XYZ file of C-alpha atoms in Angstrom:
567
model
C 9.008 26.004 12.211
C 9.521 22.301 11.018
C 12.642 21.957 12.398
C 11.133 23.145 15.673
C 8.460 21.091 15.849
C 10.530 17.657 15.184
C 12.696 19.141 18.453
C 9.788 18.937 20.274
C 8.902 15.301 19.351
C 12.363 13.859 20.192
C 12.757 12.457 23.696
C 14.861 13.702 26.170
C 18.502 12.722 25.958
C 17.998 10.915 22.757
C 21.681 9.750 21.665
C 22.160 9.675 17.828
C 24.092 6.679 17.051
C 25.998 6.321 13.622
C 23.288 4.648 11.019
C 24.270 1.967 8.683
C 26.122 4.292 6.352
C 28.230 5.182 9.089
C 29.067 1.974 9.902
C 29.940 0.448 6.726
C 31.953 3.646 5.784
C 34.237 2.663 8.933
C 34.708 -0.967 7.486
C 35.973 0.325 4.270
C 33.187 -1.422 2.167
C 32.734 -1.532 -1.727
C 30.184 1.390 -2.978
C 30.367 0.012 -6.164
C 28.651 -2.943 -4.235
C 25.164 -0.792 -3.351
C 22.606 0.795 -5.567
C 22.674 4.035 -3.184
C 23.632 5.275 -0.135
C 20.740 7.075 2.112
C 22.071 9.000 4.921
C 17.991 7.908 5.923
C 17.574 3.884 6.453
C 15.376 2.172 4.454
C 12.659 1.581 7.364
C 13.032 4.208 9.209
C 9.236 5.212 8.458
C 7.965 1.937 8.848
C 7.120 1.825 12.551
C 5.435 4.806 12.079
C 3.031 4.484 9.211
C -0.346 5.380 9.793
C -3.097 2.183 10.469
C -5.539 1.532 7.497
C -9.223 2.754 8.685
C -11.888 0.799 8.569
C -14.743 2.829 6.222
C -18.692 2.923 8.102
C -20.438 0.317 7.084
C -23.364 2.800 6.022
C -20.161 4.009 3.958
C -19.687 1.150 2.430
C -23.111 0.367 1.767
C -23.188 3.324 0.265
C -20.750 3.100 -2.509
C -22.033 -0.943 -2.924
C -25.611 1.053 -4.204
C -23.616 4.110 -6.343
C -21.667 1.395 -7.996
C -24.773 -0.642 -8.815
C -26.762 1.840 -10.027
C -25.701 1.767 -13.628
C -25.413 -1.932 -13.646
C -29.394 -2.350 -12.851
C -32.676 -1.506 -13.923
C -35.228 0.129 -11.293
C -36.670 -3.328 -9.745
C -33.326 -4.717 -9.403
C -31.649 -1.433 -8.191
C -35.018 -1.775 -5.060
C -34.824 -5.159 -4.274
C -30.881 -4.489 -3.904
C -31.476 -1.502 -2.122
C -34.314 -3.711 0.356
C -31.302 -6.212 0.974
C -28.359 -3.670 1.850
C -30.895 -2.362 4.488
C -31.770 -5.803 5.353
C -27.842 -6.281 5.833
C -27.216 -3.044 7.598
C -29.369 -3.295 10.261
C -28.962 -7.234 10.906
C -25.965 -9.443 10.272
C -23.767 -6.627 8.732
C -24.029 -5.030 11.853
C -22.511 -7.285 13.889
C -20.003 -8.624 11.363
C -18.337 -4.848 11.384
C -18.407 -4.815 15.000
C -16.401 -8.043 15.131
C -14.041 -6.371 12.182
C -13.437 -3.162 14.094
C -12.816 -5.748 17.585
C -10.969 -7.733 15.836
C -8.748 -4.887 14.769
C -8.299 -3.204 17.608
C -6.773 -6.904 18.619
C -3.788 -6.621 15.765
C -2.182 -3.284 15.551
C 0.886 -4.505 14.267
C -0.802 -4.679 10.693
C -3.985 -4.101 8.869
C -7.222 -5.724 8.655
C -7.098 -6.682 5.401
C -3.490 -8.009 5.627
C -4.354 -11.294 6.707
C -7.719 -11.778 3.926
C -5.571 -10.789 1.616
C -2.623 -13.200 1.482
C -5.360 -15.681 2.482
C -7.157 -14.930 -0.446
C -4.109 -15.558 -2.802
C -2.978 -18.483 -0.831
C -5.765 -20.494 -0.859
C -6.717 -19.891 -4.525
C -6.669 -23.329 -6.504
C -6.395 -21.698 -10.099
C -3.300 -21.971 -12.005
C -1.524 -18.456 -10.679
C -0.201 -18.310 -14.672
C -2.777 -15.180 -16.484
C -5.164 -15.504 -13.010
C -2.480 -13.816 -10.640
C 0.556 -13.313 -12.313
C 1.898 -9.791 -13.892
C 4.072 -8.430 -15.918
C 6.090 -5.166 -16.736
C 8.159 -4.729 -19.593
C 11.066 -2.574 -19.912
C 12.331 -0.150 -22.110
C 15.576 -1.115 -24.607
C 18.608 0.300 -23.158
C 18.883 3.913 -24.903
C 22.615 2.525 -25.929
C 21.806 -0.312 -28.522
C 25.234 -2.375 -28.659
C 24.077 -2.493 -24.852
C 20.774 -4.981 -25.871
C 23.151 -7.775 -26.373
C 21.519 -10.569 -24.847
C 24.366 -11.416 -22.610
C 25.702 -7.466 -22.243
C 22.004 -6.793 -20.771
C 21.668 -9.739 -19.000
C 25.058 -9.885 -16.989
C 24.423 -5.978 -16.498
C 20.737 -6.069 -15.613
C 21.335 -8.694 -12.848
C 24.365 -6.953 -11.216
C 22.005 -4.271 -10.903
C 19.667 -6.438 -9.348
C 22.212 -8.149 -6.707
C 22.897 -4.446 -6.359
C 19.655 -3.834 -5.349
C 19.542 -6.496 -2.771
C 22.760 -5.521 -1.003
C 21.558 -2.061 -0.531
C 18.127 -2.921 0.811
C 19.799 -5.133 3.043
C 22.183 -2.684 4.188
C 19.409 -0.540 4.897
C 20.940 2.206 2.522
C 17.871 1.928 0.352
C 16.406 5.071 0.007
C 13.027 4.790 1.810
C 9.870 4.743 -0.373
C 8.468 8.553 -0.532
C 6.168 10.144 -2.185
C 6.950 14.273 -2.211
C 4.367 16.725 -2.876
C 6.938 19.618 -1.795
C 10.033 17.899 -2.886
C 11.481 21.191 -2.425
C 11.214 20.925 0.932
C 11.339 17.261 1.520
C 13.476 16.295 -1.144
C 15.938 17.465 0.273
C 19.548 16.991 1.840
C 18.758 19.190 4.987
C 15.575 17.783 5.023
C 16.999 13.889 5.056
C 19.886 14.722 7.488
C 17.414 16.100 10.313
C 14.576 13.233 9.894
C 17.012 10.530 10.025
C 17.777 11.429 13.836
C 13.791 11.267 14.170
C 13.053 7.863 16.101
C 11.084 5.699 13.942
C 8.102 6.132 16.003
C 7.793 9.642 15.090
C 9.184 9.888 12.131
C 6.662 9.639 10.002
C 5.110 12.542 11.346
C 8.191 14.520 10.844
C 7.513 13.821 7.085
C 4.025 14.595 7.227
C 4.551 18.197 8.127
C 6.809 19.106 4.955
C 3.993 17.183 2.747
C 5.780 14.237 2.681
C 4.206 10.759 2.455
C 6.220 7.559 3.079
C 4.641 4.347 2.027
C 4.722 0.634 3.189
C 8.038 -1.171 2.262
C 7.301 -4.419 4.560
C 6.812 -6.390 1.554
C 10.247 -5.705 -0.136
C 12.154 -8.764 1.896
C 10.098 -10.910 -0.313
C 11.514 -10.208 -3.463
C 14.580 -12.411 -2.897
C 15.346 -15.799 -2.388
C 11.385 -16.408 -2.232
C 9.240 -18.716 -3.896
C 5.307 -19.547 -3.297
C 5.220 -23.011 -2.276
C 2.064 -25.475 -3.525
C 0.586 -26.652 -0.504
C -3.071 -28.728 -0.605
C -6.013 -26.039 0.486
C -3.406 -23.155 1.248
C 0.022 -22.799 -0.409
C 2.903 -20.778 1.243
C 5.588 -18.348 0.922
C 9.101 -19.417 1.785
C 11.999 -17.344 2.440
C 15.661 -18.442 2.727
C 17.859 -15.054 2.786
C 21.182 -16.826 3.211
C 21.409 -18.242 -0.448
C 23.702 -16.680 -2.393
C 23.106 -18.450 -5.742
C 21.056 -17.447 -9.073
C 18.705 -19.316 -10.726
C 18.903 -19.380 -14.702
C 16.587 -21.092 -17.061
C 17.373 -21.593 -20.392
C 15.219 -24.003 -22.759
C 13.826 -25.737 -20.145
C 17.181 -26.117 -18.537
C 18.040 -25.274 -14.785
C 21.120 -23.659 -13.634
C 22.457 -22.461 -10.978
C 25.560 -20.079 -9.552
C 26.615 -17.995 -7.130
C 26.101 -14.603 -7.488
C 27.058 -13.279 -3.592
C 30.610 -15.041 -2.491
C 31.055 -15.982 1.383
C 31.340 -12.449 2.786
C 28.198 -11.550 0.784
C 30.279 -9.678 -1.607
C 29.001 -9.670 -5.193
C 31.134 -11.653 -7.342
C 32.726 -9.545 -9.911
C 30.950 -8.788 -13.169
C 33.156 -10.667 -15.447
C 32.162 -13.987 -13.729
C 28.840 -13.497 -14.071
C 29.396 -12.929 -17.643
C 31.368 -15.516 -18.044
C 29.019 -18.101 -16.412
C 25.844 -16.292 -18.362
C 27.974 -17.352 -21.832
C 28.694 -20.512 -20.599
C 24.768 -21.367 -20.399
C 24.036 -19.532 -23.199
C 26.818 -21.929 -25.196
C 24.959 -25.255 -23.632
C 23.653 -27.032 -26.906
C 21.978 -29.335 -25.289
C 18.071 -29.981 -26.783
C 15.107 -29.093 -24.397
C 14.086 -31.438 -21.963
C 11.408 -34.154 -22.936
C 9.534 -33.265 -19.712
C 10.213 -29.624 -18.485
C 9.488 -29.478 -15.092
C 8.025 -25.717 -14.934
C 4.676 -26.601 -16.290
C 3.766 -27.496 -12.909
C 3.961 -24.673 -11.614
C 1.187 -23.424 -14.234
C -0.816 -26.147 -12.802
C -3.854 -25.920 -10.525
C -2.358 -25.864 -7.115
C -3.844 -28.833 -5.718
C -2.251 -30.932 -8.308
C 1.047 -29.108 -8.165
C 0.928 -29.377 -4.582
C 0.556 -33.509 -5.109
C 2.979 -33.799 -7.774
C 5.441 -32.078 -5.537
C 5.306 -33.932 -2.931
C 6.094 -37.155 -5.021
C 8.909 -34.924 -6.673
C 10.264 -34.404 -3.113
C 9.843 -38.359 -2.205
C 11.454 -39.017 -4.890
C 15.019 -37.631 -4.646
C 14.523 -34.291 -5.487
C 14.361 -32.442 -1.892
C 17.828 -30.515 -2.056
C 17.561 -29.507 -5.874
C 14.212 -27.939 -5.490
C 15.020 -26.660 -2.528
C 17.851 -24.815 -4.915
C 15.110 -23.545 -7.193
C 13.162 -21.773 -4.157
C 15.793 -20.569 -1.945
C 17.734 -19.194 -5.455
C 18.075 -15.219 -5.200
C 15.547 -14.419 -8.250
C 14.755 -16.645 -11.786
C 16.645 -15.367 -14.557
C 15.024 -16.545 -17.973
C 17.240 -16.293 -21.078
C 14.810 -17.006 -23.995
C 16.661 -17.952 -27.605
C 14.454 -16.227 -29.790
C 13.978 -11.949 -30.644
C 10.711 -10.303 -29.960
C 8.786 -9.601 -33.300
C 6.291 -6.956 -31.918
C 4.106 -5.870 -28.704
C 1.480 -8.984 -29.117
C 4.294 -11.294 -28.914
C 6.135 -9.309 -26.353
C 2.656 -9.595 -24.373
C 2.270 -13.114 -24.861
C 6.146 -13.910 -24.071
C 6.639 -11.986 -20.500
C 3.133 -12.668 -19.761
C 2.815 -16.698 -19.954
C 5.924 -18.324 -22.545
C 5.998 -21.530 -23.412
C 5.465 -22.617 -20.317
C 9.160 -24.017 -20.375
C 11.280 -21.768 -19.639
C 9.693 -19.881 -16.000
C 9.450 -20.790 -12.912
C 6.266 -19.234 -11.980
C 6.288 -19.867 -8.516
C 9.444 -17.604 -7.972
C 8.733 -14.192 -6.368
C 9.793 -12.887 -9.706
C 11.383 -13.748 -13.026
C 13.556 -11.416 -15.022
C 13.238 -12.221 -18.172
C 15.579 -11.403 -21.895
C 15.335 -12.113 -24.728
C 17.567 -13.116 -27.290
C 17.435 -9.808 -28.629
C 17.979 -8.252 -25.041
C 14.047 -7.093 -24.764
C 13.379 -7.723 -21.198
C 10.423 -8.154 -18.318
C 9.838 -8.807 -14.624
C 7.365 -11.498 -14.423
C 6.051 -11.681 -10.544
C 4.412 -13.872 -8.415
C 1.644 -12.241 -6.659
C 0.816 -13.515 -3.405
C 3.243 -11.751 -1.583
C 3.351 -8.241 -2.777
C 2.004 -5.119 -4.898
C 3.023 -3.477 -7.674
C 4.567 -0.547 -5.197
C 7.914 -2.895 -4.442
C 7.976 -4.259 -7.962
C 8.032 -1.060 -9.544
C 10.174 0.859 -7.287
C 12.760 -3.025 -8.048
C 12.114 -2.451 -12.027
C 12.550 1.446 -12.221
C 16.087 1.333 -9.721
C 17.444 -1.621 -12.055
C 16.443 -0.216 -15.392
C 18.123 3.121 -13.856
C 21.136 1.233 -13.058
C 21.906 -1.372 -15.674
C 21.882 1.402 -18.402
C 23.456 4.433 -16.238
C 25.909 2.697 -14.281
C 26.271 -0.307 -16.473
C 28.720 -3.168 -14.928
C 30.084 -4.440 -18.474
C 30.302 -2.653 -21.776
C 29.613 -4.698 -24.836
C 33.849 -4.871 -25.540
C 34.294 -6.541 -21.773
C 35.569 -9.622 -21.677
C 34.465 -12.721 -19.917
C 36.678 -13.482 -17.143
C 39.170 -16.724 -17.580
C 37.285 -18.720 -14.909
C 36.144 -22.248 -15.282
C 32.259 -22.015 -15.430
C 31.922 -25.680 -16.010
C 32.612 -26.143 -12.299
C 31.381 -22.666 -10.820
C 27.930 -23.394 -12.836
C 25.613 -26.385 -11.578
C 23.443 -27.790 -13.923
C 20.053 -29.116 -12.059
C 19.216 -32.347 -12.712
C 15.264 -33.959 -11.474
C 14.406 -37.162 -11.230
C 11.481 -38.153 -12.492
C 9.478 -41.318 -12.135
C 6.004 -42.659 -14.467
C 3.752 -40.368 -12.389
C 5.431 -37.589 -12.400
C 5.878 -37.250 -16.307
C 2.441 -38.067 -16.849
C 1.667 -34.598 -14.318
C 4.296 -33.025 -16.512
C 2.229 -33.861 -19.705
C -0.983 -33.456 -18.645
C 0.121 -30.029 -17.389
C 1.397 -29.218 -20.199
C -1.658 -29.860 -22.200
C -3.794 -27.897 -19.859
C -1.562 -24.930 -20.317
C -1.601 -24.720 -23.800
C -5.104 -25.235 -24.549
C -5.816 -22.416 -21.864
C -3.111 -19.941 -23.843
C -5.226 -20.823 -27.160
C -8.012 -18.788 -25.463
C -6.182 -15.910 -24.786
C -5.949 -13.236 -27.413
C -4.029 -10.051 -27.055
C -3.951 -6.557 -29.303
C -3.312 -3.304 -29.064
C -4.258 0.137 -31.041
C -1.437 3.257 -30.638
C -3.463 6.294 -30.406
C -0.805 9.050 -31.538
C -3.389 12.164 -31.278
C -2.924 13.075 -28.111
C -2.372 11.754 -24.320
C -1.745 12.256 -20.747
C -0.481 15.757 -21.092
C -2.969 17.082 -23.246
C -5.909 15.615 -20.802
C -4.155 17.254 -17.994
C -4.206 20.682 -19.724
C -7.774 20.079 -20.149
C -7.939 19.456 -16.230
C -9.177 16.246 -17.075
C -7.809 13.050 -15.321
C -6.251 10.617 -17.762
C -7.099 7.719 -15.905
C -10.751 8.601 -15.994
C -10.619 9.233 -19.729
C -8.901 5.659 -20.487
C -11.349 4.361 -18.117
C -14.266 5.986 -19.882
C -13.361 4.604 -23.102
C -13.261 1.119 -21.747
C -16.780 1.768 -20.869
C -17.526 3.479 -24.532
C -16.031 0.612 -26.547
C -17.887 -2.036 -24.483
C -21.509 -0.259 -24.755
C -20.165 -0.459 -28.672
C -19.544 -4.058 -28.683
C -22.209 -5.515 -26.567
C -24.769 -3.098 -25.957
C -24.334 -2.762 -22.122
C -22.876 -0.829 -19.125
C -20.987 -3.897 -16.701
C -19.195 -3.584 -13.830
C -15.221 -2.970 -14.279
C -12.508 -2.972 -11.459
C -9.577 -0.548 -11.258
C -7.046 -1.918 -8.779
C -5.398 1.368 -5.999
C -2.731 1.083 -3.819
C -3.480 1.739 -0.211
C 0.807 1.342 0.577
C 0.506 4.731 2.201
C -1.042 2.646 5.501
C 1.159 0.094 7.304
C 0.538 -3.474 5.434
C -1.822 -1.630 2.717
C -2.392 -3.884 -0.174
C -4.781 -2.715 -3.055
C -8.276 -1.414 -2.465
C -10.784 -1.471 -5.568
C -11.812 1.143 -7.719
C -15.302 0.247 -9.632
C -14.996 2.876 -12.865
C -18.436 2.181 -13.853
C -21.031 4.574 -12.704
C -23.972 6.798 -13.904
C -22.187 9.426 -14.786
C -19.901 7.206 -17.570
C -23.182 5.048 -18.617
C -25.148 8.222 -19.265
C -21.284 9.855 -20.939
C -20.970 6.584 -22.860
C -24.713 6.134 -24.477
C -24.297 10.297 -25.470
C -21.244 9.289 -27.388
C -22.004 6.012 -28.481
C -26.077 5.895 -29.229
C -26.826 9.741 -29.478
C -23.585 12.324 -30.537
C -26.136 14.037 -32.805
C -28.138 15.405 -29.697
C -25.355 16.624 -28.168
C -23.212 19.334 -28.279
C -19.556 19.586 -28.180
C -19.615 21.528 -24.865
C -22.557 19.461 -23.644
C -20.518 16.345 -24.291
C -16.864 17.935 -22.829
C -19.201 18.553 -19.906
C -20.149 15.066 -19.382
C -16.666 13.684 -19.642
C -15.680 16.365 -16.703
C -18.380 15.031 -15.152
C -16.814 11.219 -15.242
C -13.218 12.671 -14.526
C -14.913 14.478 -11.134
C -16.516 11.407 -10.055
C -13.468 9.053 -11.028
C -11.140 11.295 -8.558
C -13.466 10.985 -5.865
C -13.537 7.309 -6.550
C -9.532 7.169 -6.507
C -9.696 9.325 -3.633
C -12.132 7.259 -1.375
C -10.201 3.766 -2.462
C -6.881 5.165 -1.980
C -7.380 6.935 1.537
C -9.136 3.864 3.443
C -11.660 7.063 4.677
C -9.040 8.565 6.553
C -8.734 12.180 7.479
C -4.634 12.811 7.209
C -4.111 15.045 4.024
C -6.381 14.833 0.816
C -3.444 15.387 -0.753
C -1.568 12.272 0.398
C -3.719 10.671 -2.511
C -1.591 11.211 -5.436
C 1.368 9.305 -2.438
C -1.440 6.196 -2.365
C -2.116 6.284 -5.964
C 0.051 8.047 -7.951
C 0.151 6.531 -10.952
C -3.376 8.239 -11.456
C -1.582 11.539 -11.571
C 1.885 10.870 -13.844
C-alpha cells in the first residue's frame, strides 16, 4: 500500500538521475574518505519538512496561567489572570494577527527562526557559562586508544570524515523511526530516495517515519560567531581546508583537507599533532582567547583595534579554520573538574567564538564545547555520537602507528598577534573578569545507583518527569518554595525549529513535592505513587504541547521532536 501511494505522488515522467553516491562511485573516490554512504542524500527531506504552527493565542494564554498557578498565591494568580484578559482582548490581539501575517509572508522558514538567532546575536553577556554547552564523551572502550595524541589524531579524522560526507551529501539524513522495521530499512531507503524532495517527506510519514531539520549542520565547520557592536554575526568560509589547534595558549594551524579536498593521510596529522604537542614553549603573557569570554561589546571594540592593527589575515585564520581543536596538558581528576574543564578552562586555551571546540585532555578524556548562536543540540549530537562511533570503531591510527617522516615545522604554522598597550590591557582586564566570574560557579554531583531510566519506564513513569520532580523536591527542601524552572525541547521536526520551552513546575509537582517533602506521614505509599503519576501525566502533555508547535500530524511524531524524553 506504501509503495502505492508514493507512485501516486511522483509526477509524470519523473527521470531518476544517479544521486551523489552514484556519481562519486563513477570517479573512483576514497570510501575510506566518508563517514557513510546513504543511497538517500542528506537533504533530501528538507524541502519538505512540515512549517512550525503558530499555537492560539487563547492557547497560549492558557498555558502562561497553568504554569503560574503554582508560582502564586490567589491575589496574584487574579490580578494575573485580569491582565492576560486585558492582553487577549487588546494589544495581544493584534500582535498575533501581525505574527500569523507576518508568517504567511516567509514560508521559507519559521517564525521563530529569525527571534531566535536575533536573540543570541544581540545578547551582550559573555557567551562563556550564559550560552555555551558542553557534552562529554565516553573513554574509548580500548584504553591504549586514550593516548592523548592516539585519540586526538583519530577523533579528528573522524571529524574531517564527517565533513566530507555531509558535504557529499552521503550523510545519512536525520530520522527519527518509530517502525524502523519498516522505515529502517534498505527497501524502504532505495524507493524514497527517487521521491522528489517536495514529497518526500510525506513518503516517510506514512511508514511512521519522522525526518527532522538538518539546515543548521553547514554551520558546524569553518564557522565562527563574530563580535559585532549591538548584534554580532556568524561567518562562514567553507573553502578552508586548515585546523585550528590550541595548545597553552598557543595557536596553530594546518591543513587537514589537501587541494582536491582529499583528507590528508592520518600519519600527517599525527605527525603534526606531536609536533605541537613537543612545542616547549611557556604560555603566552597575554593569551588572546579571553576575549572571546568577554562581554561582546568590548570584544567587538578590542577586535576591531586587533584587526587595525595587523592582525586581519591571522584572525581571519582562526574563524575560517575547519573546527578548534584544544589539547590541554593536564589529566582529568574527576567529574567536577571534568565539568569545570569542557565547560569554561582557563580561559586560555578555547576559542569560544568557534562553532565548536573539541577538546582532550592529556589523559585523552574529551568534549565538544559549542557555540550556540547558530544551532541546537540536534546537529551537535548527531556530530558527537557519528565521531565517537567512528574514532573508536573505525579508528584511523592504532597506538603502535607511526608518525609519518614529514617536516611539520613547515606544514604547521604557528599564529603569531600583534598586540599593542590597549589591547593587552583588554586582554588583562578580561582576564580578570573571567576568573572572578568562574569563582562563583560551583559544580557537584550525587550518583544515585538504586535505580534509573529503565526501572521508571517499567513503572510507566516518564524519567524525565521524575528527574524533573526531584528538582522541584530538593528546592522546596532548600528554600521553602515552588519557582518557576525551564526544560529546553526540540521543535527540529518543523523546518528551521529551534527549541520551544518546557516549564516543569506546575500544581500537580508543588502539591507532589510538599506530600513528600512537608507531609510523607499523611500519605500513603499508593497515595504518593499516585501523585508522582500524576506529575509524569502532566509532564508528557507538557513535552507533547512544546514539542509539536500545536500541530495535528502524528502524536506520535513526539518522541521524533523530543526524544531524548523517551531513551
Amino acid at each position: 500500500m506504501v509503495v502505492g501511494l508514493l507512485l501516486r505522488a511522483w509526477p509524470r515522467g519523473l527521470a531518476f538521475g544517479p544521486g551523489a553516491l552514484s556519481r562519486l562511485l563513477s570517479t573512483g573516490f576514497d570510501p575510506g574518505q566518508y563517514l557513510q554512504l546513504s543511497i538517500v542524500p542528506t537533504m533530501h527531506y528538507q524541502d519538505s519538512l512540515p512549517r512550525l504552527p503558530i499555537p492560539k493565542l487563547e492557547d497560549t494564554i492558557r498555558r502562561y496561567l497553568s504554569a503560574q498557578k503554582p508560582l502564586l498565591d490567589d491575589g496574584q494568580f487574579r490580578k494575573t489572570e485580569q491582565l492576560c484578559k486585558s492582553f487577549e482582548n487588546g494589544i495581544g490581539k493584534e500582535l498575533h494577527k501581525q505574527l500569523v501575517a507576518q508568517d504567511k509572508q516567509n514560508k521559507h522558514t519559521s517564525y521563530i527562526s529569525g527571534p531566535w538567532f536575533d536573540m543570541y546575536l544581540t545578547a551582550r553577556d559573555p557567551i562563556v557559562l550564559n550560552f555555551n554547552p558542553f557534552m562529554s564523551f565516553n573513554p574509548d572502550p580500548k584504553s591504549e586508544y586514550n593516548d592523548q595524541l592516539t585519540r586526538a589524531t583519530n577523533m579528528t579524522v573522524s571529524a574531517v570524515r564527517f565533513l566530507k560526507t555531509l558535504r557529499a551529501d552521503l550523510l545519512e539524513p536525520e530520522v527519527f523511526h518509530l517502525n524502523p522495521a519498516k522505515s529502517d530499512t534498505d527497501t524502504f531507503k532505495r524507493l524514497i530516495r527517487f521521491v522528489p524532495s517536495s514529497l518526500s517527506w510525506y513518503g516517510a510519514y506514512l511508514v511512521n517515519a519522522y525526518p527532522l531539520d538538518m539546515s543548521q549542520y553547514f554551520r558546524l565547520f569553518n564557522s565562527t560567531r563574530l563580535p559585532k557592536p549591538s548584534r554580532d554575526e556568524l561567518f562562514t568560509d567553507d573553502k578552508a581546508r586548515h585546523l585550528l589547534v590550541l595548545r597553552k595558549g598557543h595557536f596553530y594551524v594546518f591543513d587537514v583537507l589537501d587541494q582536491d579536498g582529499n583528507i590528508v593521510s592520518a600519519s600527517e596529522i599525527q605527525a603534526h599533532l606531536k609536533y605541537i604537542l613537543s612545542d616547549s614553549s611557556l604560555a603566552p603573557e597575554f593569551p588572546l582567547s579571553y576575549l572571546t569570554s568577554e562581554n561582546r561589546d568590548i570584544w567587538a571594540e578590542l577586535r576591531q583595534k586587533l584587526v587595525s592593527g595587523g592582525n586581519e589575515e591571522t584572525l581571519r585564520k582562526v574563524d575560517s579554520a575547519v573546527f578548534c581543536l584544544c589539547l590541554d596538558d593536564f589529566p582529568i581528576k574527576d567529574l567536577v573538574h571534568l565539568s569545570h574543564n569542557m565547560l569554561h578552562g582557563d580561559g586560555t586555551n578555547r576559542w569560544f567564538d568557534k562553532s565548536f571546540n573539541l577538546i582532550i585532555a592529556k589523559d585523552g578524556t574529551a568534549a565538544i564545547h559549542f557555540e550556540h548562536a547558530w544551532g541546537d543540540g540536534v546537529a551537535v549530537l548527531r556530530f558527537f555520537n557519528e565521531v565517537f562511533k567512528d574514532s573508536t570503531q573505525a579508528p584511523a591510527i592504532t597506538p603502535r602507528s607511526q608518525p609519518a617522516n614529514t617536516d611539520s615545522s613547515v606544514a604547521v604554522q604557528k599564529l603569531n598577534f600583534k598586540l599593542n598597550d590597549a589591547l593587552k590591557t583588554g586582554i588583562s582586564a578580561a582576564k580578570e573578569k573571567f576568573d572572578a566570574t568562574m569563582k562563583t560557579l560551583t559544580i557537584d554531583y550525587i550518583q544515585f545507583q538504586r535505580g534509573g531510566k529503565e526501572f521508571l519506564k517499567k513503572q510507566k513513569l516518564s524519567p524525565d518527569s521524575v528527574a524533573q520532580l526531584a528538582f522541584q523536591m530538593a528546592l522546596l527542601q532548600q528554600y521553602g518554595q515552588t519557582v518557576a524552572t525551564y526544560e529546553s525541547c526540540s521543535t527540529a521536526a518543523f523546518k528551521h525549529g529551534r527549541t520551544e520551552t518546557i516549564r516543569p513546575a506546575s500544581i500537580f509537582t508543588k502539591r507532589c513535592s510538599e506530600a513528600f517533602v512537608r507531609e510523607p506521614s499523611k500519605h500513603s505509599a499508593g497515595e504518593l505513587q499516585h501523585m508522582i503519576a500524576k506529575c509524569s501525566t502532566h509532564h508528557n502533555q507538557l513535552t507533547k504541547e512544546a514539542a509539536m508547535g500545536e500541530t495535528g500530524f502524528g502524536e506520535h511524531a513526539l518522541r521524533s521532536c523530543c526524544p531524548r524524553h523517551w531513551v
